[in-house]
PDB file of C-alpha atoms in Angstrom:
ATOM      1  CA  UNK G   1       9.377 -12.333  51.111  1.00  0.00           C
ATOM      2  CA  UNK G   2       6.215 -10.260  50.623  1.00  0.00           C
ATOM      3  CA  UNK G   3       7.418  -9.205  47.173  1.00  0.00           C
ATOM      4  CA  UNK G   4       8.057 -12.847  46.204  1.00  0.00           C
ATOM      5  CA  UNK G   5       4.607 -13.825  47.440  1.00  0.00           C
ATOM      6  CA  UNK G   6       3.043 -10.995  45.448  1.00  0.00           C
ATOM      7  CA  UNK G   7       4.825 -12.044  42.236  1.00  0.00           C
ATOM      8  CA  UNK G   8       3.950 -15.739  42.760  1.00  0.00           C
ATOM      9  CA  UNK G   9       0.296 -14.864  43.264  1.00  0.00           C
ATOM     10  CA  UNK G  10       0.385 -12.712  40.152  1.00  0.00           C
ATOM     11  CA  UNK G  11       1.605 -15.572  37.978  1.00  0.00           C
ATOM     12  CA  UNK G  12      -0.941 -17.991  39.425  1.00  0.00           C
ATOM     13  CA  UNK G  13      -3.749 -15.532  38.732  1.00  0.00           C
ATOM     14  CA  UNK G  14      -2.692 -14.939  35.138  1.00  0.00           C
ATOM     15  CA  UNK G  15      -2.096 -18.647  34.434  1.00  0.00           C
ATOM     16  CA  UNK G  16      -5.717 -19.310  35.360  1.00  0.00           C
ATOM     17  CA  UNK G  17      -7.078 -16.291  33.488  1.00  0.00           C
ATOM     18  CA  UNK G  18      -5.620 -17.435  30.148  1.00  0.00           C
ATOM     19  CA  UNK G  19      -8.699 -19.659  29.827  1.00  0.00           C
ATOM     20  CA  UNK G  20     -11.187 -16.877  30.487  1.00  0.00           C
ATOM     21  CA  UNK G  21     -11.754 -13.298  29.386  1.00  0.00           C
ATOM     22  CA  UNK G  22     -10.273 -10.697  31.720  1.00  0.00           C
ATOM     23  CA  UNK G  23     -12.329  -7.803  33.016  1.00  0.00           C
ATOM     24  CA  UNK G  24     -10.297  -4.771  34.022  1.00  0.00           C
ATOM     25  CA  UNK G  25     -10.218  -1.000  34.261  1.00  0.00           C
ATOM     26  CA  UNK G  26      -7.546   1.262  32.811  1.00  0.00           C
ATOM     27  CA  UNK G  27      -6.769   4.948  33.213  1.00  0.00           C
ATOM     28  CA  UNK G  28      -6.488   5.902  29.521  1.00  0.00           C
ATOM     29  CA  UNK G  29      -6.924   4.190  26.171  1.00  0.00           C
ATOM     30  CA  UNK G  30      -4.802   5.152  23.154  1.00  0.00           C
ATOM     31  CA  UNK G  31      -6.346   3.723  19.977  1.00  0.00           C
ATOM     32  CA  UNK G  32      -4.968   3.548  16.413  1.00  0.00           C
ATOM     33  CA  UNK G  33      -6.239   2.123  13.116  1.00  0.00           C
ATOM     34  CA  UNK G  34      -3.737   1.762  10.254  1.00  0.00           C
ATOM     35  CA  UNK G  35      -5.090   1.692   6.696  1.00  0.00           C
ATOM     36  CA  UNK G  36      -2.027   0.264   4.940  1.00  0.00           C
ATOM     37  CA  UNK G  37       0.595  -2.429   5.393  1.00  0.00           C
ATOM     38  CA  UNK G  38       3.616  -0.113   5.336  1.00  0.00           C
ATOM     39  CA  UNK G  39       2.294   2.364   7.879  1.00  0.00           C
ATOM     40  CA  UNK G  40       4.601   4.917   9.482  1.00  0.00           C
ATOM     41  CA  UNK G  41       5.787   3.923  12.987  1.00  0.00           C
ATOM     42  CA  UNK G  42       3.849   5.513  15.844  1.00  0.00           C
ATOM     43  CA  UNK G  43       5.440   6.605  19.137  1.00  0.00           C
ATOM     44  CA  UNK G  44       3.414   7.631  22.192  1.00  0.00           C
ATOM     45  CA  UNK G  45       3.903   8.160  25.917  1.00  0.00           C
ATOM     46  CA  UNK G  46       1.575   6.416  28.374  1.00  0.00           C
ATOM     47  CA  UNK G  47       1.167   5.959  32.115  1.00  0.00           C
ATOM     48  CA  UNK G  48       1.606   2.792  34.167  1.00  0.00           C
ATOM     49  CA  UNK G  49      -2.114   1.890  34.068  1.00  0.00           C
ATOM     50  CA  UNK G  50      -2.804   2.836  30.441  1.00  0.00           C
ATOM     51  CA  UNK G  51      -3.447   0.710  27.363  1.00  0.00           C
ATOM     52  CA  UNK G  52      -2.703   0.966  23.638  1.00  0.00           C
ATOM     53  CA  UNK G  53      -4.904  -0.680  21.012  1.00  0.00           C
ATOM     54  CA  UNK G  54      -4.357  -0.907  17.270  1.00  0.00           C
ATOM     55  CA  UNK G  55      -5.772  -2.618  14.202  1.00  0.00           C
ATOM     56  CA  UNK G  56      -4.603  -2.867  10.595  1.00  0.00           C
ATOM     57  CA  UNK G  57      -7.301  -2.522   7.934  1.00  0.00           C
ATOM     58  CA  UNK G  58      -5.433  -3.748   4.867  1.00  0.00           C
ATOM     59  CA  UNK G  59      -4.930  -6.833   2.701  1.00  0.00           C
ATOM     60  CA  UNK G  60      -1.786  -7.967   4.584  1.00  0.00           C
ATOM     61  CA  UNK G  61       0.045  -8.343   1.278  1.00  0.00           C
ATOM     62  CA  UNK G  62       3.461  -7.246   2.550  1.00  0.00           C
ATOM     63  CA  UNK G  63       2.818  -6.972   6.308  1.00  0.00           C
ATOM     64  CA  UNK G  64       3.718 -10.091   8.286  1.00  0.00           C
ATOM     65  CA  UNK G  65       3.918  -8.802  11.846  1.00  0.00           C
ATOM     66  CA  UNK G  66       3.821  -5.954  14.336  1.00  0.00           C
ATOM     67  CA  UNK G  67       6.639  -4.869  16.627  1.00  0.00           C
ATOM     68  CA  UNK G  68       5.900  -3.168  19.944  1.00  0.00           C
ATOM     69  CA  UNK G  69       8.786  -1.535  21.770  1.00  0.00           C
ATOM     70  CA  UNK G  70       8.279  -0.520  25.407  1.00  0.00           C
ATOM     71  CA  UNK G  71      10.730   1.979  26.880  1.00  0.00           C
ATOM     72  CA  UNK G  72      10.875   2.803  30.589  1.00  0.00           C
ATOM     73  CA  UNK G  73      12.039   5.940  32.336  1.00  0.00           C
ATOM     74  CA  UNK G  74      14.336   5.997  35.388  1.00  0.00           C
ATOM     75  CA  UNK G  75      11.448   6.228  37.837  1.00  0.00           C
ATOM     76  CA  UNK G  76       9.954   2.868  36.878  1.00  0.00           C
ATOM     77  CA  UNK G  77      13.364   1.198  36.620  1.00  0.00           C
ATOM     78  CA  UNK G  78      14.008   2.094  40.260  1.00  0.00           C
ATOM     79  CA  UNK G  79      11.235  -0.364  41.145  1.00  0.00           C
ATOM     80  CA  UNK G  80      11.915  -3.647  39.298  1.00  0.00           C
ATOM     81  CA  UNK G  81       9.136  -6.227  38.949  1.00  0.00           C
ATOM     82  CA  UNK G  82       6.538  -3.586  39.677  1.00  0.00           C
ATOM     83  CA  UNK G  83       4.842  -3.431  36.242  1.00  0.00           C
ATOM     84  CA  UNK G  84       3.307  -6.167  34.105  1.00  0.00           C
ATOM     85  CA  UNK G  85       2.434  -6.028  30.439  1.00  0.00           C
ATOM     86  CA  UNK G  86      -0.380  -7.993  28.810  1.00  0.00           C
ATOM     87  CA  UNK G  87      -1.409  -8.426  25.175  1.00  0.00           C
ATOM     88  CA  UNK G  88      -5.114  -8.992  24.476  1.00  0.00           C
ATOM     89  CA  UNK G  89      -7.482  -9.800  21.623  1.00  0.00           C
ATOM     90  CA  UNK G  90     -11.288 -10.149  21.466  1.00  0.00           C
ATOM     91  CA  UNK G  91     -11.675  -6.761  23.129  1.00  0.00           C
ATOM     92  CA  UNK G  92     -15.090  -5.560  24.289  1.00  0.00           C
ATOM     93  CA  UNK G  93     -16.247  -2.880  23.873  1.00  0.00           C
ATOM     94  CA  UNK G  94     -14.424  -1.551  20.801  1.00  0.00           C
ATOM     95  CA  UNK G  95     -11.352   0.334  22.114  1.00  0.00           C
ATOM     96  CA  UNK G  96     -12.052   4.042  22.469  1.00  0.00           C
ATOM     97  CA  UNK G  97     -10.928   6.969  24.595  1.00  0.00           C
ATOM     98  CA  UNK G  98     -14.413   7.202  26.080  1.00  0.00           C
ATOM     99  CA  UNK G  99     -14.211   3.727  27.684  1.00  0.00           C
ATOM    100  CA  UNK G 100     -12.058   2.630  30.633  1.00  0.00           C
ATOM    101  CA  UNK G 101     -13.713  -0.717  31.499  1.00  0.00           C
ATOM    102  CA  UNK G 102     -12.942  -3.646  29.189  1.00  0.00           C
ATOM    103  CA  UNK G 103     -13.211  -7.385  28.782  1.00  0.00           C
ATOM    104  CA  UNK G 104     -10.609  -9.149  26.627  1.00  0.00           C
ATOM    105  CA  UNK G 105      -8.863 -12.467  25.949  1.00  0.00           C
ATOM    106  CA  UNK G 106      -5.237 -12.620  27.026  1.00  0.00           C
ATOM    107  CA  UNK G 107      -2.614 -14.047  24.630  1.00  0.00           C
ATOM    108  CA  UNK G 108       0.555 -13.119  26.545  1.00  0.00           C
ATOM    109  CA  UNK G 109       1.525 -11.611  29.882  1.00  0.00           C
ATOM    110  CA  UNK G 110       4.725 -11.142  31.883  1.00  0.00           C
ATOM    111  CA  UNK G 111       6.532  -8.795  34.217  1.00  0.00           C
ATOM    112  CA  UNK G 112       8.202  -5.961  32.346  1.00  0.00           C
ATOM    113  CA  UNK G 113      11.959  -6.652  32.512  1.00  0.00           C
ATOM    114  CA  UNK G 114      14.057  -4.077  34.313  1.00  0.00           C
ATOM    115  CA  UNK G 115      15.758  -2.705  31.231  1.00  0.00           C
ATOM    116  CA  UNK G 116      15.409   0.507  29.260  1.00  0.00           C
ATOM    117  CA  UNK G 117      13.876  -1.126  26.188  1.00  0.00           C
ATOM    118  CA  UNK G 118      11.890  -4.309  25.648  1.00  0.00           C
ATOM    119  CA  UNK G 119      10.372  -5.546  22.381  1.00  0.00           C
ATOM    120  CA  UNK G 120       7.329  -7.669  21.581  1.00  0.00           C
ATOM    121  CA  UNK G 121       6.939  -9.177  18.103  1.00  0.00           C
ATOM    122  CA  UNK G 122       3.483 -10.293  17.012  1.00  0.00           C
ATOM    123  CA  UNK G 123       3.086 -12.480  13.874  1.00  0.00           C
ATOM    124  CA  UNK G 124       0.167 -11.664  11.585  1.00  0.00           C
ATOM    125  CA  UNK G 125       0.879 -14.503   9.150  1.00  0.00           C
ATOM    126  CA  UNK G 126       1.409 -18.178   9.851  1.00  0.00           C
ATOM    127  CA  UNK G 127       4.531 -18.393   7.672  1.00  0.00           C
ATOM    128  CA  UNK G 128       6.335 -15.296   8.924  1.00  0.00           C
ATOM    129  CA  UNK G 129      10.061 -14.804   8.242  1.00  0.00           C
ATOM    130  CA  UNK G 130      11.213 -12.416  10.978  1.00  0.00           C
ATOM    131  CA  UNK G 131      13.291 -13.852  13.824  1.00  0.00           C
ATOM    132  CA  UNK G 132      13.326 -13.706  17.581  1.00  0.00           C
ATOM    133  CA  UNK G 133      15.800 -11.043  18.680  1.00  0.00           C
ATOM    134  CA  UNK G 134      17.646 -10.432  21.926  1.00  0.00           C
ATOM    135  CA  UNK G 135      15.742  -8.786  24.798  1.00  0.00           C
ATOM    136  CA  UNK G 136      12.380  -9.500  23.228  1.00  0.00           C
ATOM    137  CA  UNK G 137       9.371 -11.790  23.253  1.00  0.00           C
ATOM    138  CA  UNK G 138       8.041 -13.478  20.117  1.00  0.00           C
ATOM    139  CA  UNK G 139       4.349 -14.127  20.564  1.00  0.00           C
ATOM    140  CA  UNK G 140       2.753 -17.249  19.074  1.00  0.00           C
ATOM    141  CA  UNK G 141       0.768 -16.891  15.872  1.00  0.00           C
ATOM    142  CA  UNK G 142      -2.993 -16.810  16.195  1.00  0.00           C
ATOM    143  CA  UNK G 143      -5.353 -16.201  13.292  1.00  0.00           C
ATOM    144  CA  UNK G 144      -7.440 -13.810  15.391  1.00  0.00           C
ATOM    145  CA  UNK G 145      -4.729 -11.161  15.347  1.00  0.00           C
ATOM    146  CA  UNK G 146      -4.705  -8.529  12.630  1.00  0.00           C
ATOM    147  CA  UNK G 147      -7.970  -7.076  11.470  1.00  0.00           C
ATOM    148  CA  UNK G 148      -9.513  -7.129  14.948  1.00  0.00           C
ATOM    149  CA  UNK G 149      -7.838  -4.786  17.463  1.00  0.00           C
ATOM    150  CA  UNK G 150      -4.876  -5.824  19.592  1.00  0.00           C
ATOM    151  CA  UNK G 151      -4.361  -4.264  23.010  1.00  0.00           C
ATOM    152  CA  UNK G 152      -1.182  -3.746  25.025  1.00  0.00           C
ATOM    153  CA  UNK G 153      -1.932  -3.010  28.662  1.00  0.00           C
ATOM    154  CA  UNK G 154       0.413  -1.963  31.463  1.00  0.00           C
ATOM    155  CA  UNK G 155      -0.599  -2.372  35.089  1.00  0.00           C
ATOM    156  CA  UNK G 156       1.137  -2.293  38.487  1.00  0.00           C
ATOM    157  CA  UNK G 157       1.559  -5.608  40.329  1.00  0.00           C
ATOM    158  CA  UNK G 158       3.486  -4.374  43.383  1.00  0.00           C
ATOM    159  CA  UNK G 159       1.628  -2.803  46.268  1.00  0.00           C
ATOM    160  CA  UNK G 160       2.903   0.155  48.216  1.00  0.00           C
ATOM    161  CA  UNK G 161       4.460   2.050  45.317  1.00  0.00           C
ATOM    162  CA  UNK G 162       5.640   5.525  46.345  1.00  0.00           C
ATOM    163  CA  UNK G 163       3.909   8.719  45.262  1.00  0.00           C
ATOM    164  CA  UNK G 164       6.628   9.617  42.756  1.00  0.00           C
ATOM    165  CA  UNK G 165       5.730   6.486  40.762  1.00  0.00           C
ATOM    166  CA  UNK G 166       2.634   8.341  39.610  1.00  0.00           C
ATOM    167  CA  UNK G 167       4.980  10.373  37.385  1.00  0.00           C
ATOM    168  CA  UNK G 168       6.507   7.286  35.762  1.00  0.00           C
ATOM    169  CA  UNK G 169       6.091   7.226  31.996  1.00  0.00           C
ATOM    170  CA  UNK G 170       6.512   4.613  29.294  1.00  0.00           C
ATOM    171  CA  UNK G 171       7.110   5.106  25.581  1.00  0.00           C
ATOM    172  CA  UNK G 172       5.413   2.623  23.260  1.00  0.00           C
ATOM    173  CA  UNK G 173       6.505   2.438  19.610  1.00  0.00           C
ATOM    174  CA  UNK G 174       4.400   0.513  17.067  1.00  0.00           C
ATOM    175  CA  UNK G 175       6.262  -0.610  13.934  1.00  0.00           C
ATOM    176  CA  UNK G 176       5.280  -2.731  10.912  1.00  0.00           C
ATOM    177  CA  UNK G 177       7.282  -5.873  10.198  1.00  0.00           C
ATOM    178  CA  UNK G 178       7.355  -6.145   6.414  1.00  0.00           C
ATOM    179  CA  UNK G 179       8.371  -8.956   4.110  1.00  0.00           C
ATOM    180  CA  UNK G 180      11.647  -8.543   2.229  1.00  0.00           C
ATOM    181  CA  UNK G 181       9.834  -8.057  -1.075  1.00  0.00           C
ATOM    182  CA  UNK G 182       7.631  -5.403  -2.577  1.00  0.00           C
ATOM    183  CA  UNK G 183       4.678  -5.835  -4.882  1.00  0.00           C
ATOM    184  CA  UNK G 184       3.915  -4.951  -8.494  1.00  0.00           C
ATOM    185  CA  UNK G 185       0.278  -4.725  -9.566  1.00  0.00           C
ATOM    186  CA  UNK G 186      -0.224  -4.380 -13.320  1.00  0.00           C
ATOM    187  CA  UNK G 187      -3.526  -3.065 -14.646  1.00  0.00           C
ATOM    188  CA  UNK G 188      -4.227  -2.971 -18.374  1.00  0.00           C
ATOM    189  CA  UNK G 189      -6.813  -0.632 -19.881  1.00  0.00           C
ATOM    190  CA  UNK G 190      -8.192  -2.071 -23.131  1.00  0.00           C
ATOM    191  CA  UNK G 191      -9.476   0.209 -25.928  1.00  0.00           C
ATOM    192  CA  UNK G 192     -12.666  -1.818 -26.357  1.00  0.00           C
ATOM    193  CA  UNK G 193     -14.877  -4.063 -24.241  1.00  0.00           C
ATOM    194  CA  UNK G 194     -13.663  -7.220 -25.937  1.00  0.00           C
ATOM    195  CA  UNK G 195     -10.218  -7.953 -24.528  1.00  0.00           C
ATOM    196  CA  UNK G 196      -7.907  -9.624 -26.995  1.00  0.00           C
ATOM    197  CA  UNK G 197      -4.889 -11.716 -25.935  1.00  0.00           C
ATOM    198  CA  UNK G 198      -1.705  -9.979 -24.823  1.00  0.00           C
ATOM    199  CA  UNK G 199       1.757 -11.180 -23.841  1.00  0.00           C
ATOM    200  CA  UNK G 200       3.440  -9.614 -20.816  1.00  0.00           C
ATOM    201  CA  UNK G 201       7.134  -9.869 -19.998  1.00  0.00           C
ATOM    202  CA  UNK G 202       8.781  -8.759 -16.771  1.00  0.00           C
ATOM    203  CA  UNK G 203      12.538  -8.305 -17.197  1.00  0.00           C
ATOM    204  CA  UNK G 204      12.268 -10.485 -20.329  1.00  0.00           C
ATOM    205  CA  UNK G 205      10.483 -13.295 -18.467  1.00  0.00           C
ATOM    206  CA  UNK G 206       6.925 -14.196 -19.444  1.00  0.00           C
ATOM    207  CA  UNK G 207       4.111 -13.672 -16.934  1.00  0.00           C
ATOM    208  CA  UNK G 208       1.283 -16.156 -17.415  1.00  0.00           C
ATOM    209  CA  UNK G 209      -0.935 -14.518 -14.777  1.00  0.00           C
ATOM    210  CA  UNK G 210       0.034 -10.887 -15.099  1.00  0.00           C
ATOM    211  CA  UNK G 211      -3.186  -9.692 -13.437  1.00  0.00           C
ATOM    212  CA  UNK G 212      -2.035 -11.169 -10.101  1.00  0.00           C
ATOM    213  CA  UNK G 213       0.146  -9.322  -7.604  1.00  0.00           C
ATOM    214  CA  UNK G 214       3.828  -9.992  -8.289  1.00  0.00           C
ATOM    215  CA  UNK G 215       6.046 -10.142  -5.175  1.00  0.00           C
ATOM    216  CA  UNK G 216       9.528  -8.975  -6.172  1.00  0.00           C
ATOM    217  CA  UNK G 217      12.797  -8.032  -4.555  1.00  0.00           C
ATOM    218  CA  UNK G 218      13.381  -4.261  -4.456  1.00  0.00           C
ATOM    219  CA  UNK G 219      14.770  -2.841  -7.687  1.00  0.00           C
ATOM    220  CA  UNK G 220      13.972  -1.455 -11.130  1.00  0.00           C
ATOM    221  CA  UNK G 221      11.933  -3.592 -13.505  1.00  0.00           C
ATOM    222  CA  UNK G 222      11.004  -3.361 -17.179  1.00  0.00           C
ATOM    223  CA  UNK G 223       7.560  -4.404 -18.397  1.00  0.00           C
ATOM    224  CA  UNK G 224       6.810  -5.239 -22.033  1.00  0.00           C
ATOM    225  CA  UNK G 225       3.272  -5.755 -23.366  1.00  0.00           C
ATOM    226  CA  UNK G 226       2.830  -7.090 -26.897  1.00  0.00           C
ATOM    227  CA  UNK G 227      -0.137  -8.326 -28.907  1.00  0.00           C
ATOM    228  CA  UNK G 228      -1.377  -8.922 -32.431  1.00  0.00           C
ATOM    229  CA  UNK G 229      -4.277  -6.582 -31.683  1.00  0.00           C
ATOM    230  CA  UNK G 230      -2.574  -3.763 -29.758  1.00  0.00           C
ATOM    231  CA  UNK G 231       0.513  -1.645 -30.044  1.00  0.00           C
ATOM    232  CA  UNK G 232       3.571  -2.746 -28.108  1.00  0.00           C
ATOM    233  CA  UNK G 233       4.003  -0.861 -24.839  1.00  0.00           C
ATOM    234  CA  UNK G 234       7.203  -0.592 -22.782  1.00  0.00           C
ATOM    235  CA  UNK G 235       7.309   0.637 -19.196  1.00  0.00           C
ATOM    236  CA  UNK G 236       9.864   0.889 -16.395  1.00  0.00           C
ATOM    237  CA  UNK G 237       8.964   0.882 -12.697  1.00  0.00           C
ATOM    238  CA  UNK G 238      10.609   0.791  -9.273  1.00  0.00           C
ATOM    239  CA  UNK G 239       9.606  -1.757  -6.625  1.00  0.00           C
ATOM    240  CA  UNK G 240      10.300  -0.837  -2.998  1.00  0.00           C
ATOM    241  CA  UNK G 241      10.311  -3.111   0.023  1.00  0.00           C
ATOM    242  CA  UNK G 242       6.957  -3.329   1.745  1.00  0.00           C
ATOM    243  CA  UNK G 243       5.166  -1.220  -0.863  1.00  0.00           C
ATOM    244  CA  UNK G 244       2.786  -2.011  -3.709  1.00  0.00           C
ATOM    245  CA  UNK G 245       3.653  -0.335  -7.019  1.00  0.00           C
ATOM    246  CA  UNK G 246       0.587   0.235  -9.188  1.00  0.00           C
ATOM    247  CA  UNK G 247       1.371   0.238 -12.923  1.00  0.00           C
ATOM    248  CA  UNK G 248      -1.519   1.156 -15.225  1.00  0.00           C
ATOM    249  CA  UNK G 249      -1.055   0.892 -18.989  1.00  0.00           C
ATOM    250  CA  UNK G 250      -3.529   2.107 -21.614  1.00  0.00           C
ATOM    251  CA  UNK G 251      -3.408  -0.234 -24.601  1.00  0.00           C
ATOM    252  CA  UNK G 252      -3.914   1.162 -28.081  1.00  0.00           C
ATOM    253  CA  UNK G 253      -5.293  -0.595 -31.123  1.00  0.00           C
ATOM    254  CA  UNK G 254      -2.922  -1.324 -34.014  1.00  0.00           C
ATOM    255  CA  UNK G 255      -5.477   0.263 -36.381  1.00  0.00           C
ATOM    256  CA  UNK G 256      -3.710   3.233 -38.050  1.00  0.00           C
ATOM    257  CA  UNK G 257      -4.932   6.714 -37.120  1.00  0.00           C
ATOM    258  CA  UNK G 258      -5.033   9.839 -39.282  1.00  0.00           C
ATOM    259  CA  UNK G 259      -5.485  13.293 -37.786  1.00  0.00           C
ATOM    260  CA  UNK G 260      -6.356  16.004 -40.341  1.00  0.00           C
ATOM    261  CA  UNK G 261      -6.198  19.722 -39.610  1.00  0.00           C
ATOM    262  CA  UNK G 262      -7.272  22.518 -41.968  1.00  0.00           C
ATOM    263  CA  UNK G 263      -8.381  26.178 -41.838  1.00  0.00           C
ATOM    264  CA  UNK G 264     -12.003  26.984 -41.072  1.00  0.00           C
ATOM    265  CA  UNK G 265     -14.478  26.706 -44.011  1.00  0.00           C
ATOM    266  CA  UNK G 266     -12.303  24.103 -45.694  1.00  0.00           C
ATOM    267  CA  UNK G 267     -14.018  21.016 -47.121  1.00  0.00           C
ATOM    268  CA  UNK G 268     -11.966  17.853 -46.620  1.00  0.00           C
ATOM    269  CA  UNK G 269     -12.432  14.618 -48.567  1.00  0.00           C
ATOM    270  CA  UNK G 270     -10.859  11.295 -47.637  1.00  0.00           C
ATOM    271  CA  UNK G 271     -10.965   8.809 -50.513  1.00  0.00           C
ATOM    272  CA  UNK G 272     -13.783  10.819 -52.165  1.00  0.00           C
ATOM    273  CA  UNK G 273     -15.853  10.922 -48.956  1.00  0.00           C
ATOM    274  CA  UNK G 274     -16.309  14.287 -47.237  1.00  0.00           C
ATOM    275  CA  UNK G 275     -15.348  14.157 -43.566  1.00  0.00           C
ATOM    276  CA  UNK G 276     -15.822  16.564 -40.701  1.00  0.00           C
ATOM    277  CA  UNK G 277     -12.777  17.936 -38.923  1.00  0.00           C
ATOM    278  CA  UNK G 278     -12.336  16.707 -35.378  1.00  0.00           C
ATOM    279  CA  UNK G 279      -9.800  16.919 -32.602  1.00  0.00           C
ATOM    280  CA  UNK G 280      -9.755  13.117 -32.501  1.00  0.00           C
ATOM    281  CA  UNK G 281      -7.834  11.117 -35.141  1.00  0.00           C
ATOM    282  CA  UNK G 282      -9.726   8.927 -37.605  1.00  0.00           C
ATOM    283  CA  UNK G 283      -9.141   5.164 -37.833  1.00  0.00           C
ATOM    284  CA  UNK G 284      -8.109   4.218 -41.378  1.00  0.00           C
ATOM    285  CA  UNK G 285      -7.156   1.047 -43.192  1.00  0.00           C
ATOM    286  CA  UNK G 286      -3.619   0.054 -44.082  1.00  0.00           C
ATOM    287  CA  UNK G 287      -2.535   1.207 -47.550  1.00  0.00           C
ATOM    288  CA  UNK G 288      -2.720   4.320 -49.730  1.00  0.00           C
ATOM    289  CA  UNK G 289      -5.288   7.080 -49.137  1.00  0.00           C
ATOM    290  CA  UNK G 290      -6.104  10.318 -50.976  1.00  0.00           C
ATOM    291  CA  UNK G 291      -6.947  13.502 -49.097  1.00  0.00           C
ATOM    292  CA  UNK G 292      -8.429  16.527 -50.933  1.00  0.00           C
ATOM    293  CA  UNK G 293      -8.731  20.016 -49.411  1.00  0.00           C
ATOM    294  CA  UNK G 294     -11.208  22.459 -51.046  1.00  0.00           C
ATOM    295  CA  UNK G 295     -11.503  26.136 -50.176  1.00  0.00           C
ATOM    296  CA  UNK G 296     -13.630  28.012 -52.678  1.00  0.00           C
ATOM    297  CA  UNK G 297     -12.058  27.445 -56.070  1.00  0.00           C
ATOM    298  CA  UNK G 298      -8.773  26.385 -54.505  1.00  0.00           C
ATOM    299  CA  UNK G 299      -8.103  22.621 -54.342  1.00  0.00           C
ATOM    300  CA  UNK G 300      -5.141  20.748 -52.890  1.00  0.00           C
ATOM    301  CA  UNK G 301      -4.615  16.974 -53.160  1.00  0.00           C
ATOM    302  CA  UNK G 302      -2.261  14.820 -51.115  1.00  0.00           C
ATOM    303  CA  UNK G 303      -1.663  11.075 -50.941  1.00  0.00           C
ATOM    304  CA  UNK G 304      -0.455   9.130 -47.923  1.00  0.00           C
ATOM    305  CA  UNK G 305       0.606   5.510 -47.415  1.00  0.00           C
ATOM    306  CA  UNK G 306      -0.546   4.233 -44.029  1.00  0.00           C
ATOM    307  CA  UNK G 307       1.141   1.459 -42.062  1.00  0.00           C
ATOM    308  CA  UNK G 308      -0.218  -0.682 -39.239  1.00  0.00           C
ATOM    309  CA  UNK G 309       0.088   0.628 -35.695  1.00  0.00           C
ATOM    310  CA  UNK G 310       1.053   4.186 -36.624  1.00  0.00           C
ATOM    311  CA  UNK G 311      -0.559   7.587 -36.161  1.00  0.00           C
ATOM    312  CA  UNK G 312      -0.311  10.285 -38.835  1.00  0.00           C
ATOM    313  CA  UNK G 313      -1.060  13.994 -38.782  1.00  0.00           C
ATOM    314  CA  UNK G 314      -1.816  15.956 -41.967  1.00  0.00           C
ATOM    315  CA  UNK G 315      -2.137  19.747 -41.766  1.00  0.00           C
ATOM    316  CA  UNK G 316      -3.211  22.177 -44.505  1.00  0.00           C
ATOM    317  CA  UNK G 317      -1.622  25.603 -44.068  1.00  0.00           C
ATOM    318  CA  UNK G 318      -2.115  28.887 -45.942  1.00  0.00           C
ATOM    319  CA  UNK G 319       0.890  31.134 -46.416  1.00  0.00           C
ATOM    320  CA  UNK G 320       1.750  34.381 -48.206  1.00  0.00           C
ATOM    321  CA  UNK G 321       4.957  34.550 -50.238  1.00  0.00           C
ATOM    322  CA  UNK G 322       6.485  38.021 -50.627  1.00  0.00           C
ATOM    323  CA  UNK G 323       9.293  38.484 -53.146  1.00  0.00           C
ATOM    324  CA  UNK G 324      11.081  41.567 -54.404  1.00  0.00           C
ATOM    325  CA  UNK G 325      11.127  41.729 -58.201  1.00  0.00           C
ATOM    326  CA  UNK G 326      13.971  43.598 -59.863  1.00  0.00           C
ATOM    327  CA  UNK G 327      13.072  46.293 -62.428  1.00  0.00           C
TER     328      UNK G 327
END
């Protein structure tokens, strides 16, 4: 009868406190900040009067929720209805190991069921797709959750717990709930400040807004970039669930390029104009060009026909020919 009275009082107290911020003291705070949507799951062991806080500092492009799994050991399961869990937002001060006194707004609370594992699912987006699963609680969506920290607190609600309960431990696992798709972010690097029109195809389908994030089912995709002003570029990329694939493509002008190499002290003339030798290719016009190499009294002339969108390399070499002459 005393236990029933204690539990009834507990629910009355928490029903009232939903409208006000709670003030409470914990034993230890475990705080995490994740810097990406697809963060690696975190597992930690806490005591019966500890709390776990976490925040996600990302764009929430592929993250739509957080899953918290609470596992009990045998000690706590020997005393059913002895522990409550509560989820908070609007936490003050900022969660830290150096603080034990907090004020926060409750969004959910209940007695921890007497089973080995219990799961809480917290939506971070209004239009989430994950489902309620067995032996779990699906919290309502609230726009406050996400960037600001969320706290999970455990606390005893039964008086007269034995001394061995001090050794009870709970494992909390934090997992991301990701959308079924992954993302592809295409970034084009143009050769000049003035960006000329391009056409982008993804798996042979035209993208009208290729600069936007593309949400795609996992798989391999081909990207084609064509233009009247730039050379055609083809790329292949892999999109994984819950991850953003960054694809950066350097566009090249369709102006033909000519790279000339010659021995030191060689004078080089392109269409009767002397040019300096450089490691970088020279832009040239489409059509026929004449290249003359002069070294002392030695002169060598070559002609080349240049086509649009191609790069050419012309190299002058000096060689020695040794032949055996019969007597």
